[in-house]
CSV table of C-alpha atoms and ligand atoms in Angstrom, one decimal:
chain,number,residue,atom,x,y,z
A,1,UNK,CA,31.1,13.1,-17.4
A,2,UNK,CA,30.3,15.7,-15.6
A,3,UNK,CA,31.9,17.8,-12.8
A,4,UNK,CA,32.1,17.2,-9.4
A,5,UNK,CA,30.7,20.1,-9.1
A,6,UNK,CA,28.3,20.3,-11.7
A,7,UNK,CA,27.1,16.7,-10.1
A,8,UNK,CA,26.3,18.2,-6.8
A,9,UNK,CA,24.4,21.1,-8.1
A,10,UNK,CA,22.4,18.4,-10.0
A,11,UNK,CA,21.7,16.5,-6.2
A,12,UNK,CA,21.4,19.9,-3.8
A,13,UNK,CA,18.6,20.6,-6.4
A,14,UNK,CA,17.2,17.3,-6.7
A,15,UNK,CA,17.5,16.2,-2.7
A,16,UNK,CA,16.3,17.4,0.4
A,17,UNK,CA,18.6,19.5,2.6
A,18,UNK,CA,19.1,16.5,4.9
A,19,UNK,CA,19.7,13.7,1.7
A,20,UNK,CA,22.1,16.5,0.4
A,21,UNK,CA,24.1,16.4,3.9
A,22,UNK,CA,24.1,12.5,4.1
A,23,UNK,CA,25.2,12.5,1.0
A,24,UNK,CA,28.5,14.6,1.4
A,25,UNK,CA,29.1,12.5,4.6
A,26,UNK,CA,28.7,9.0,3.0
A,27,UNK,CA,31.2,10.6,0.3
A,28,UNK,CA,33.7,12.0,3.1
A,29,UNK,CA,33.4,8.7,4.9
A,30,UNK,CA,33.8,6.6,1.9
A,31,UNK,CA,36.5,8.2,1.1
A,32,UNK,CA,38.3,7.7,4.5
A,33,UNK,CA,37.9,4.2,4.2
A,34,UNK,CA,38.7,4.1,0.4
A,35,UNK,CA,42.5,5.5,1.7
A,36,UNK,CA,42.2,3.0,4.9
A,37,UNK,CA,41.6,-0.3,3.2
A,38,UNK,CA,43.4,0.8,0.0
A,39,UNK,CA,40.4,1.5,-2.7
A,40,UNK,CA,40.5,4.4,-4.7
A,41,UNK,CA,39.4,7.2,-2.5
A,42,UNK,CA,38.3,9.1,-6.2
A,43,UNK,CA,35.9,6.5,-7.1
A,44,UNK,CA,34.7,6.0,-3.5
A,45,UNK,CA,34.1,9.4,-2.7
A,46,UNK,CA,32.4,9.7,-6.1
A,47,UNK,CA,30.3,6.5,-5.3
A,48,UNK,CA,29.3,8.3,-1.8
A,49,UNK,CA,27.9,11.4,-3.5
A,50,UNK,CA,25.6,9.9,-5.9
A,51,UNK,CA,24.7,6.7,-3.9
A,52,UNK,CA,21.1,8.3,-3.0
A,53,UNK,CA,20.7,10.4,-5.6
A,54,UNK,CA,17.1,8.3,-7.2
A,55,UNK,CA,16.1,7.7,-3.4
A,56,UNK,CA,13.6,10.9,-3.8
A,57,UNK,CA,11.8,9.6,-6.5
A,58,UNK,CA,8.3,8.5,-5.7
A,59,UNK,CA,7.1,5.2,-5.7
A,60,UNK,CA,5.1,4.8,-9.1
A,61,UNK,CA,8.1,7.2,-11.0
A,62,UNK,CA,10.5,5.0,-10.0
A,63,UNK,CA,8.4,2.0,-11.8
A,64,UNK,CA,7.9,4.2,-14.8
A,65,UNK,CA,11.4,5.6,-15.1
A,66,UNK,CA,12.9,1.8,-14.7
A,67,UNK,CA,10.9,0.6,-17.5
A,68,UNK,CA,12.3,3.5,-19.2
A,69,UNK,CA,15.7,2.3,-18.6
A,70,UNK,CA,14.2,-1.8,-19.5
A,71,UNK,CA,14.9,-3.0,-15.9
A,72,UNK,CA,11.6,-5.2,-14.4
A,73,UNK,CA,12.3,-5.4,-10.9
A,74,UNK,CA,12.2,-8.9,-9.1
A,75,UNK,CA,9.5,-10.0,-7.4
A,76,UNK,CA,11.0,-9.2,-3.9
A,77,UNK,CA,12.2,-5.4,-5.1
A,78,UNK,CA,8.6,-5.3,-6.8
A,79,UNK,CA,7.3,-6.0,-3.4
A,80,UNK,CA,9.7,-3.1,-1.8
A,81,UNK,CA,9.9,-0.6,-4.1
A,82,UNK,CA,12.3,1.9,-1.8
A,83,UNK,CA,14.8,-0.7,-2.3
A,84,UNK,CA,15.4,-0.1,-6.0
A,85,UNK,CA,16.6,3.3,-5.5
A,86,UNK,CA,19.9,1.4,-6.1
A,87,UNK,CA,19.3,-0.2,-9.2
A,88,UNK,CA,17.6,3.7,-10.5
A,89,UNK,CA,20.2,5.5,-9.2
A,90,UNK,CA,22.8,3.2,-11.2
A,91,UNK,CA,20.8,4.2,-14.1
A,92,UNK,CA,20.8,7.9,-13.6
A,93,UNK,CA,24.1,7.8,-12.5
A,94,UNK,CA,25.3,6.3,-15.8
A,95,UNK,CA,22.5,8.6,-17.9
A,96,UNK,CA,22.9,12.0,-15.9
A,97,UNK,CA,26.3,12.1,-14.7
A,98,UNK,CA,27.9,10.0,-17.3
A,99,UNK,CA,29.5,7.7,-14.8
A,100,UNK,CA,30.8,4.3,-16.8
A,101,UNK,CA,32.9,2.6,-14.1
A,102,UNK,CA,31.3,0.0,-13.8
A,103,UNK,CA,32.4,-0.5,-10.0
A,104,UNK,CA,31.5,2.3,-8.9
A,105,UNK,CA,27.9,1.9,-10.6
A,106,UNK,CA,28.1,-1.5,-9.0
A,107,UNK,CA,28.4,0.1,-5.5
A,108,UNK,CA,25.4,2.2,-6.3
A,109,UNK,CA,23.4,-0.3,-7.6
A,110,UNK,CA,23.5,-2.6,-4.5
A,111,UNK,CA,23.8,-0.1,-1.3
A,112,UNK,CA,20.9,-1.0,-0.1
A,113,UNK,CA,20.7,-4.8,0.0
A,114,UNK,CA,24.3,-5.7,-0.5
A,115,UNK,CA,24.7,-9.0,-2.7
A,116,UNK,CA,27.5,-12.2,-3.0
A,117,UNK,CA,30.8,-11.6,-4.3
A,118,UNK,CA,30.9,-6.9,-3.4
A,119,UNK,CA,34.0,-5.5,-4.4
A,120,UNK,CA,35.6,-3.4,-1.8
A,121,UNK,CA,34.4,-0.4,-3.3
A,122,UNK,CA,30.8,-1.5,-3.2
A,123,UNK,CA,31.4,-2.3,0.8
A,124,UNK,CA,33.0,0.9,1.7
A,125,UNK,CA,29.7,2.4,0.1
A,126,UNK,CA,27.5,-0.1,2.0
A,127,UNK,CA,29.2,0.3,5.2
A,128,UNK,CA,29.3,4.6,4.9
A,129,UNK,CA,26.1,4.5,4.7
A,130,UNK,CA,25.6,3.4,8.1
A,131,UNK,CA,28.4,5.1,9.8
A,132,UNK,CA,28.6,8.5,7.8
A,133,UNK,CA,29.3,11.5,10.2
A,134,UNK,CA,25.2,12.6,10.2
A,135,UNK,CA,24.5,9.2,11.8
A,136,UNK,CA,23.6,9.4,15.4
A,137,UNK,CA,21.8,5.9,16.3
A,138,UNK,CA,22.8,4.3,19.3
A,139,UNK,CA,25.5,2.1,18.6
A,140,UNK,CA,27.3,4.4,15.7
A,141,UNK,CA,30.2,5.3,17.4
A,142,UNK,CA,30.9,1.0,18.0
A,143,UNK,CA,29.9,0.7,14.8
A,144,UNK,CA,32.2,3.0,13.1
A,145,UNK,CA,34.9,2.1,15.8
A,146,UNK,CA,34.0,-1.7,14.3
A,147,UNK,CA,34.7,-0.7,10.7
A,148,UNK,CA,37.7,0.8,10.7
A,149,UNK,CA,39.4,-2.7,12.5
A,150,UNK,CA,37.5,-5.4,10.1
A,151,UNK,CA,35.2,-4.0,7.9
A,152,UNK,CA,33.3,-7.6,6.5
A,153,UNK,CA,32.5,-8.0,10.6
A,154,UNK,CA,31.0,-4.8,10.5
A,155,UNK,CA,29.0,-5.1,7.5
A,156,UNK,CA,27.6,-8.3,9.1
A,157,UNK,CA,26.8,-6.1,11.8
A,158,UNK,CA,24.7,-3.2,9.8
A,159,UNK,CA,23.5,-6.2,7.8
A,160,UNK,CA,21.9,-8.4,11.1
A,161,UNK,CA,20.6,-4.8,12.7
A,162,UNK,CA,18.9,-4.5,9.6
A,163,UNK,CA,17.9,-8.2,8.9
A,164,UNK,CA,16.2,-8.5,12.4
A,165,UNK,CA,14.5,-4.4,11.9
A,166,UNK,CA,12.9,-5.9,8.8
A,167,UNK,CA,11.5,-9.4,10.8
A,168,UNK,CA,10.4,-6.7,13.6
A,169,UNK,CA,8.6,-4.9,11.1
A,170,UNK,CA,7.4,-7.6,9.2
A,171,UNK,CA,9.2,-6.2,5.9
A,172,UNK,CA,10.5,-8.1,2.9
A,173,UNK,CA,14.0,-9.1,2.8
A,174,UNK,CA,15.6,-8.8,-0.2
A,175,UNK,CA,17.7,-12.4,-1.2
A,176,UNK,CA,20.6,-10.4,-2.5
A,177,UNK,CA,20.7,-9.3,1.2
A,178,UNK,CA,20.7,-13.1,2.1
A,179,UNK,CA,23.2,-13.9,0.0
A,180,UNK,CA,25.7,-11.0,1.0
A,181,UNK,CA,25.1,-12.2,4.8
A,182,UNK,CA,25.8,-15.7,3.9
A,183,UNK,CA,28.9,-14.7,1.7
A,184,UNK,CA,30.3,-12.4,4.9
A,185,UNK,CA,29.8,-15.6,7.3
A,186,UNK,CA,31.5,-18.1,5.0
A,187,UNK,CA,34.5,-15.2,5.0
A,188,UNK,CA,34.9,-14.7,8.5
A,189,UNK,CA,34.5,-18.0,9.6
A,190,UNK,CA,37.4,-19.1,7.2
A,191,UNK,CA,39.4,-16.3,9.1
A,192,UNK,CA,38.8,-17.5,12.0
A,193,UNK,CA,36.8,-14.5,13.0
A,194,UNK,CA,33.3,-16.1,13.2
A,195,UNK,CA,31.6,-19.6,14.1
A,196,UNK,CA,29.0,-20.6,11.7
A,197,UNK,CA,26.8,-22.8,13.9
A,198,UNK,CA,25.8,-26.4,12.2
A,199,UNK,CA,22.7,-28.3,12.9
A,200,UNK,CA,24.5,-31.7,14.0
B,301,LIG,FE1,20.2,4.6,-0.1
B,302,LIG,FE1,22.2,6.6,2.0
């Protein structure tokens, strides 16, 4: 595997100066919550630093180097490509760097859309990519305030801001997204921290 170092050589070349920066701050803040929810702060700082490291790949290489690695994108990825920079950068994670936990390959994979049934890991990631310290949006500092007390609440948080962008926009949502929604509901509501409404 290689170096930490040697790893973000390969991404400050690779990245813009601004993906570079997110990228140290999605490690730094994944890290932070690794400690604060009791992950491993190792794999999820590790996680953070390579989480976008295929998202500057263009449209068609992406296609081409996927095929490469035999993945054929579902129809709903197919339809919005810059969502598979997750399931490449799993891939170049696993060639390039020589990462083979499969967690933290996991949390790569599905940053972007989320899925049923994440790890911890693969929420911390998730979630520091909203609230990384670059992050300046409107309601960040709530946000990252929101985490740091229940972290499923606030992933259902970044998840419905982004849900309701993507009905604004008239973008595809990805069903893995769906699902991970659903999944944080059915979790909440059995703590007692959410209602699901029911049709009666
Ligand atoms: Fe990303
Ligand atoms: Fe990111």
């Amino acid at each position: 595997m290689l170096s930490q170092v040697e790893i973000k050589d390969w991404l400050q070349t690779r990245l813009s100066e601004k993906r570079f920066s997110h990228s140290l701050g999605v490690a730094q803040e994944a890290e932070r919550l690794a400690k604060h929810y009791g992950a491993d702060p190792q794999k999820a700082y590790l996680a953070g630093l390579v989480h976008d490291c295929a998202k500057e790949v263009s449209k068609d290489e992406t296609m081409v180097q996927l095929s490469a690695f035999d993945i054929v994108p579902d129809v709903a990825a197919a339809a919005a490509p810059w969502l598979l920079h997750g399931t490449l950068g799993a891939c170049v994670a696993k060639q390039e760097f020589g990462i083979e936990d499969e967690e933290i390959l996991d949390a790569i994979r599905y940053h972007t859309t989320g899925k049923a049934d994440m790890s911890l890991l693969a929420r911390i990631i998730f979630i520091a990519d909203f609230i990384e310290p670059g992050r300046t949006y409107p309601d960040v500092a709530m946000l990252r305030e929101m985490t740091y007390q229940n972290l499923e609440e606030a992933m259902l948080f970044g998840i419905d801001y982004t849900i309701e962008l993507l009905v604004k926009k008239k973008m595809i949502i990805h069903p893995d997204t769906i699902h991970c929604r659903n999944d944080l509901m059915i979790e909440l509501t059995a703590k007692g921290k959410q209602g699901i409404m029911h049709e009666n």
